[in-house]
GROMACS .gro file of C-alpha atoms in nm:
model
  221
    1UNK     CA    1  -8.247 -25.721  -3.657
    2UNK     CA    2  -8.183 -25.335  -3.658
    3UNK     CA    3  -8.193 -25.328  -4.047
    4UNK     CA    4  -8.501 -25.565  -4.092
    5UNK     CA    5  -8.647 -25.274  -3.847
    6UNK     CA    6  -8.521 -24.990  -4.024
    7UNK     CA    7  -8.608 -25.145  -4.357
    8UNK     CA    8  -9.009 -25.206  -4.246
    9UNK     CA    9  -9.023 -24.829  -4.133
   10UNK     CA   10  -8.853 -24.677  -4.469
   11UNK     CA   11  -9.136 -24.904  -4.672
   12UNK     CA   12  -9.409 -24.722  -4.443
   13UNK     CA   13  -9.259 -24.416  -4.488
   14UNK     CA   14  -9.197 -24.430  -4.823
   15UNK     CA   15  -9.594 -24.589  -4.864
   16UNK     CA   16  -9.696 -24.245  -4.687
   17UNK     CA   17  -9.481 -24.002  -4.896
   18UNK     CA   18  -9.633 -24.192  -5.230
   19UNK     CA   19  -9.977 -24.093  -5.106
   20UNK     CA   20  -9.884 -23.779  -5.027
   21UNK     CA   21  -9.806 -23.699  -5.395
   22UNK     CA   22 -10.122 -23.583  -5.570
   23UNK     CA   23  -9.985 -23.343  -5.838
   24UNK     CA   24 -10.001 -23.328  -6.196
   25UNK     CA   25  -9.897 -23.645  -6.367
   26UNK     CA   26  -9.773 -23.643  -6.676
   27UNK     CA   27  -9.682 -23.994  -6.903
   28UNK     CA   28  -9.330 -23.882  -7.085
   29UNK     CA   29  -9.273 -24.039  -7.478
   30UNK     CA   30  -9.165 -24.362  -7.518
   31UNK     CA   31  -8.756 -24.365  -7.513
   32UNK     CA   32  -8.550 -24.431  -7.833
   33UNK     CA   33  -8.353 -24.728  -7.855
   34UNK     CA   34  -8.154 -24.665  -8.112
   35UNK     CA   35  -7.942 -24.366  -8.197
   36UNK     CA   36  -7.741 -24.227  -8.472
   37UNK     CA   37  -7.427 -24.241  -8.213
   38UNK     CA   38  -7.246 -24.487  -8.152
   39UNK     CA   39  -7.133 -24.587  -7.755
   40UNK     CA   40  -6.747 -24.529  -7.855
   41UNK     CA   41  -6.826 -24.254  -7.984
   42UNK     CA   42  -7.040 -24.160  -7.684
   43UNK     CA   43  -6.779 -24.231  -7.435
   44UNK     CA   44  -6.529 -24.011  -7.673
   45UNK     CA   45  -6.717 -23.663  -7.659
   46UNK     CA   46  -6.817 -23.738  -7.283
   47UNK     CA   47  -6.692 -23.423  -7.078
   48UNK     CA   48  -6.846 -23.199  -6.823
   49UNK     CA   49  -7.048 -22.918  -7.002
   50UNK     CA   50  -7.135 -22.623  -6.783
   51UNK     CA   51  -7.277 -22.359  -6.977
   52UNK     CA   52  -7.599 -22.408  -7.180
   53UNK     CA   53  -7.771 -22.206  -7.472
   54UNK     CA   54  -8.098 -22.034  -7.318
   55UNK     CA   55  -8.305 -22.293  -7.535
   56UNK     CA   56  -8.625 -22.525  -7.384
   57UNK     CA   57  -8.522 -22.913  -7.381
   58UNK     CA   58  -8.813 -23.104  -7.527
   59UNK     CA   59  -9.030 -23.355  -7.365
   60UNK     CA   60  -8.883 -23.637  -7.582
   61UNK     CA   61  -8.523 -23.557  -7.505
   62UNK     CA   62  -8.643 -23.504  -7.122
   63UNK     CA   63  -8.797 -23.872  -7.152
   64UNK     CA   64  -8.451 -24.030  -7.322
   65UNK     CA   65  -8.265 -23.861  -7.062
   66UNK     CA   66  -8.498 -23.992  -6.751
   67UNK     CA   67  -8.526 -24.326  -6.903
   68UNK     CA   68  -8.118 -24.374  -6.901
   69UNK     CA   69  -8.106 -24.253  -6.531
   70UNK     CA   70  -8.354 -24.490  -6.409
   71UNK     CA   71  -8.540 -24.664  -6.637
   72UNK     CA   72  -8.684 -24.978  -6.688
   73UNK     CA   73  -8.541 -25.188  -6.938
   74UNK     CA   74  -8.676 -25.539  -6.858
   75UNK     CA   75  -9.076 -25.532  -6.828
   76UNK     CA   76  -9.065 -25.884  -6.693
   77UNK     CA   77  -8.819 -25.797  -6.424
   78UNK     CA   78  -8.825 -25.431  -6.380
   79UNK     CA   79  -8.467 -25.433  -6.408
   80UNK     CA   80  -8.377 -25.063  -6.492
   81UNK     CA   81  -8.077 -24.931  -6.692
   82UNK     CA   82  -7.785 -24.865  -6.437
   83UNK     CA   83  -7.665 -25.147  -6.209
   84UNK     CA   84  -7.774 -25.187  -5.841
   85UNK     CA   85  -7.690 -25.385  -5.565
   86UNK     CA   86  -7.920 -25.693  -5.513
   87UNK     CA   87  -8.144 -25.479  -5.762
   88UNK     CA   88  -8.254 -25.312  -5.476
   89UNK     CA   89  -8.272 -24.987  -5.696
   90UNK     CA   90  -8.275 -24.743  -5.416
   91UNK     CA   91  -8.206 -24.419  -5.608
   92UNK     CA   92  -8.480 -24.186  -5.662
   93UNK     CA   93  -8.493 -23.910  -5.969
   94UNK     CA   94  -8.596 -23.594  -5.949
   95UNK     CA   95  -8.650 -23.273  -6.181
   96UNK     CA   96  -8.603 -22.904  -6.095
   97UNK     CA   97  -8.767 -22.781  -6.487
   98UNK     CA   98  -8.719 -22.407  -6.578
   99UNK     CA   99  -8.737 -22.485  -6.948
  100UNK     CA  100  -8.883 -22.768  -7.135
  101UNK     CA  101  -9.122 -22.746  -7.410
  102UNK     CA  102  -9.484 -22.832  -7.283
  103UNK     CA  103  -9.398 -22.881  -6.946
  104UNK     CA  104  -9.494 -22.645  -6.663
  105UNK     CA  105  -9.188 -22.520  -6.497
  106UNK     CA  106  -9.164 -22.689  -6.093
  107UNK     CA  107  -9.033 -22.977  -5.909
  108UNK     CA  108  -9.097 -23.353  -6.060
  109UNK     CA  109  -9.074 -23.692  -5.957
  110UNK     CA  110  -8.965 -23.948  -6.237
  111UNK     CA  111  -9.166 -24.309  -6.191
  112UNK     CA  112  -8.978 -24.549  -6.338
  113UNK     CA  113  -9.256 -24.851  -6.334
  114UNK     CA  114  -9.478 -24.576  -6.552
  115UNK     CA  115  -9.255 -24.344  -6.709
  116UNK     CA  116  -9.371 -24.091  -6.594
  117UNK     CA  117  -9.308 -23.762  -6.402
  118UNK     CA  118  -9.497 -23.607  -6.117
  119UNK     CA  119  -9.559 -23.254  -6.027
  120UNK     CA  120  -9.444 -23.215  -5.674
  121UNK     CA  121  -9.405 -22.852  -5.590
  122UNK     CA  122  -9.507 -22.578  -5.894
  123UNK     CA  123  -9.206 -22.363  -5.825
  124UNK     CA  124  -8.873 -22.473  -5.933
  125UNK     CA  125  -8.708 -22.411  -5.684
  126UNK     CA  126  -8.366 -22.239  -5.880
  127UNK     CA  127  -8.284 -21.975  -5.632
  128UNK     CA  128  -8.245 -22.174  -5.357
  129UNK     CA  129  -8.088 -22.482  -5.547
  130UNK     CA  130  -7.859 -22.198  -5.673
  131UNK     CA  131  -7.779 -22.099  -5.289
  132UNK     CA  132  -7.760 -22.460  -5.161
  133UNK     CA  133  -7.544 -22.557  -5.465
  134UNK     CA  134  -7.291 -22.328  -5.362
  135UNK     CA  135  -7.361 -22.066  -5.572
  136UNK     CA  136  -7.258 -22.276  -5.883
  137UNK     CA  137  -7.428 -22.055  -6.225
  138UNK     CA  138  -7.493 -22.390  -6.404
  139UNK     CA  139  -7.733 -22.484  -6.143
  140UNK     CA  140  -7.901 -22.148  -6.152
  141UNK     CA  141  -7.971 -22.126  -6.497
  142UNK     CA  142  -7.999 -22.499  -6.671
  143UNK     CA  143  -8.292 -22.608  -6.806
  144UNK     CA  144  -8.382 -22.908  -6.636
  145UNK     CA  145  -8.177 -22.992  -6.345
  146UNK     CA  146  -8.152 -23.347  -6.213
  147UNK     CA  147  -8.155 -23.397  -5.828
  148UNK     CA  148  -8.066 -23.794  -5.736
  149UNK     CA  149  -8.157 -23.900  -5.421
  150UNK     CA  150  -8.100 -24.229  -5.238
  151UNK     CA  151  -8.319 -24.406  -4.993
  152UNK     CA  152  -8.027 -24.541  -4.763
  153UNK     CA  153  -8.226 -24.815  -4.592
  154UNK     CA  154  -8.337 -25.057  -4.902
  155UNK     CA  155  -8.013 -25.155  -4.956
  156UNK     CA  156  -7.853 -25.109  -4.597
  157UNK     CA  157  -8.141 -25.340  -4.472
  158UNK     CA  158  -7.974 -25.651  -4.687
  159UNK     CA  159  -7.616 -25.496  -4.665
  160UNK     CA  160  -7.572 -25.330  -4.385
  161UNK     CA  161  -7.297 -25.066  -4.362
  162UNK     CA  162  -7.125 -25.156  -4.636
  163UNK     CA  163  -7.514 -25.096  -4.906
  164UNK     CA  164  -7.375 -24.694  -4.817
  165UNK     CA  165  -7.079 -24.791  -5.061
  166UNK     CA  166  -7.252 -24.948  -5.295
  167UNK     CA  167  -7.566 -24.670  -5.297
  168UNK     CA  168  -7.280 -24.414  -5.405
  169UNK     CA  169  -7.139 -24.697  -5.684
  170UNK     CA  170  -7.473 -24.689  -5.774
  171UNK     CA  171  -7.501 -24.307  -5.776
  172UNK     CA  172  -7.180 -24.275  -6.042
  173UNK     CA  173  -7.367 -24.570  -6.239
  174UNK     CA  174  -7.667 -24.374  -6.287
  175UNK     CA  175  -7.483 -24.033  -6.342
  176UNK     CA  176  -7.247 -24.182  -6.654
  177UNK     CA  177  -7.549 -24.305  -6.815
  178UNK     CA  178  -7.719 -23.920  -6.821
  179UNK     CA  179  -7.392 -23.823  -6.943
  180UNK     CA  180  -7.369 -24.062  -7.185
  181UNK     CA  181  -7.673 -24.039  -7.280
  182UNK     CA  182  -7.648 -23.636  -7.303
  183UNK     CA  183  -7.337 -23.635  -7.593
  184UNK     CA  184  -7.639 -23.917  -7.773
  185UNK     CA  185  -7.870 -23.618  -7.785
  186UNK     CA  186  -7.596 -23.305  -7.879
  187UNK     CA  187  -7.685 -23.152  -7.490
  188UNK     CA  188  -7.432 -23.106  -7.198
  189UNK     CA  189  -7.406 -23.180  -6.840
  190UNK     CA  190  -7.218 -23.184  -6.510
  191UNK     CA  191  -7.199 -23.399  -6.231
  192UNK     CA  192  -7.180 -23.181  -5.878
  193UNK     CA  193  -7.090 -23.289  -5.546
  194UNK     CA  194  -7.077 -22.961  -5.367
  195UNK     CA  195  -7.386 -22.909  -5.170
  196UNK     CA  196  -7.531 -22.874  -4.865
  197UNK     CA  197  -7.745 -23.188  -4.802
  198UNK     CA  198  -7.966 -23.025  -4.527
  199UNK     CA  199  -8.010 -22.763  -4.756
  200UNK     CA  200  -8.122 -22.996  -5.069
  201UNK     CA  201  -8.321 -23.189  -4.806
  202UNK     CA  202  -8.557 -22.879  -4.708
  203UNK     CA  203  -8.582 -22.765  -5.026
  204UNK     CA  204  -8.731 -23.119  -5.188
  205UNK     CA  205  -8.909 -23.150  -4.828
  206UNK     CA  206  -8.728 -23.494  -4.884
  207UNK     CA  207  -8.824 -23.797  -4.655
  208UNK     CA  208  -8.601 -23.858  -4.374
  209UNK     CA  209  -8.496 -24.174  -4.549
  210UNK     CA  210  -8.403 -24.003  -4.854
  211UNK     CA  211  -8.036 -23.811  -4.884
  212UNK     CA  212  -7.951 -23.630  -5.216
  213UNK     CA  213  -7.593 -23.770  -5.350
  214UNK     CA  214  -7.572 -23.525  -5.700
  215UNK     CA  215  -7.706 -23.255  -5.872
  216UNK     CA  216  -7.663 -23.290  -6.278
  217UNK     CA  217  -7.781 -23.008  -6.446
  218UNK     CA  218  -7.887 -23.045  -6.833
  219UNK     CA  219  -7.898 -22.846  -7.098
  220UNK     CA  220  -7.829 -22.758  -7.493
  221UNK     CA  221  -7.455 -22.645  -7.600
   0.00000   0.00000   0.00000
């Protein structure tokens, strides 16, 4: 009963926080589904880039690289492109930009359903990401850094304890397809784990549903 309870106030939480967005909107380029790579290959040159040439990503290559975290790949369904328990699909994408060409530099939202990104706060936030990231340069100075979130009650409501375990499978699901997807485009990235959540938390203003699990900054090499 606790998690049918817990699941009905995360829905009217997460119906408020929706409505609360009213920033810039702005549709990204339809994804490639093809690519000059193949996925051996992919999985080959996969490794942990931290440093990045002080070069603007562009929207398209922001758009391939949102649409392999969390997009949809089933319009019938709305499956998306990384497993999920009970396709529940409770991670939620979003965007610190300094760099990308077109795009005003801020926090963004990724909408799967749309693909699309929404303008949520107009500063990006680096400094502070920089701080709460323990001081980690790559962070500081990407491009376009990544934040993935999880709303821990959709899949705790049907699992219970053990949808935590599964929201963190999840979490490495949707962080090998960026990487993956990363050596497809010639740009690097890294997976980090060390931060302070609070910290994240205040600096998204994220619901009290929502916990950040990894920070993947992106950029060229």
């Amino acid at each position: 009963m606790e998690y049918v309870i817990s699941f009905i106030i995360g829905v009217i939480l997460l119906i408020k926080f929706t409505y609360a967005q009213n920033g810039k909107v702005i549709k990204l380029p339809t994804p490639s589904f093809k690519s000059s790579i193949s996925i051996e290959e992919a999985l080959l040159y996969r490794r942990s880039k931290r440093f990045y040439k002080d070069l603007p990503l562009t929207t398209q290559e922001l758009s391939q690289i949102l649409w392999a975290s969390q997009g949809i790949s089933d319009s019938d369904y709305k499956f998306r492109t990384c497993p999920s328990a009970g396709a529940l699909y409770p991670l939620e994408v979003y965007i610190s930009i300094l760099k990308v060409e077109g795009i005003e530099s801020g926090i963004y939202k990724y909408t799967p359903e749309k693909h699309e990104i929404i303008q949520l706060y107009k500063n990006h936030k680096r400094d502070e990401l920089y701080e709460a990231s323990l001081k980690q340069e790559w962070v500081k100075w990407a491009p376009v850094v990544l934040i993935i979130c999880a709303s821990f009650y959709k899949t705790k409501a049907r699992y219970g304890e053990r949808g935590i375990r599964y929201i963190y499978i999840e979490t490495g699901h949707c962080a090998q397809n960026i990487y993956l997807q990363c050596v497809s485009l010639g740009l690097g990235t890294v997976a980090v784990g060390a931060f302070d959540d609070d910290e994240i938390s205040k600096i998204l203003n994220l619901p009290k549903f929502e916990i950040p699990t990894y920070l993947m900054p992106i950029g060229k090499i």
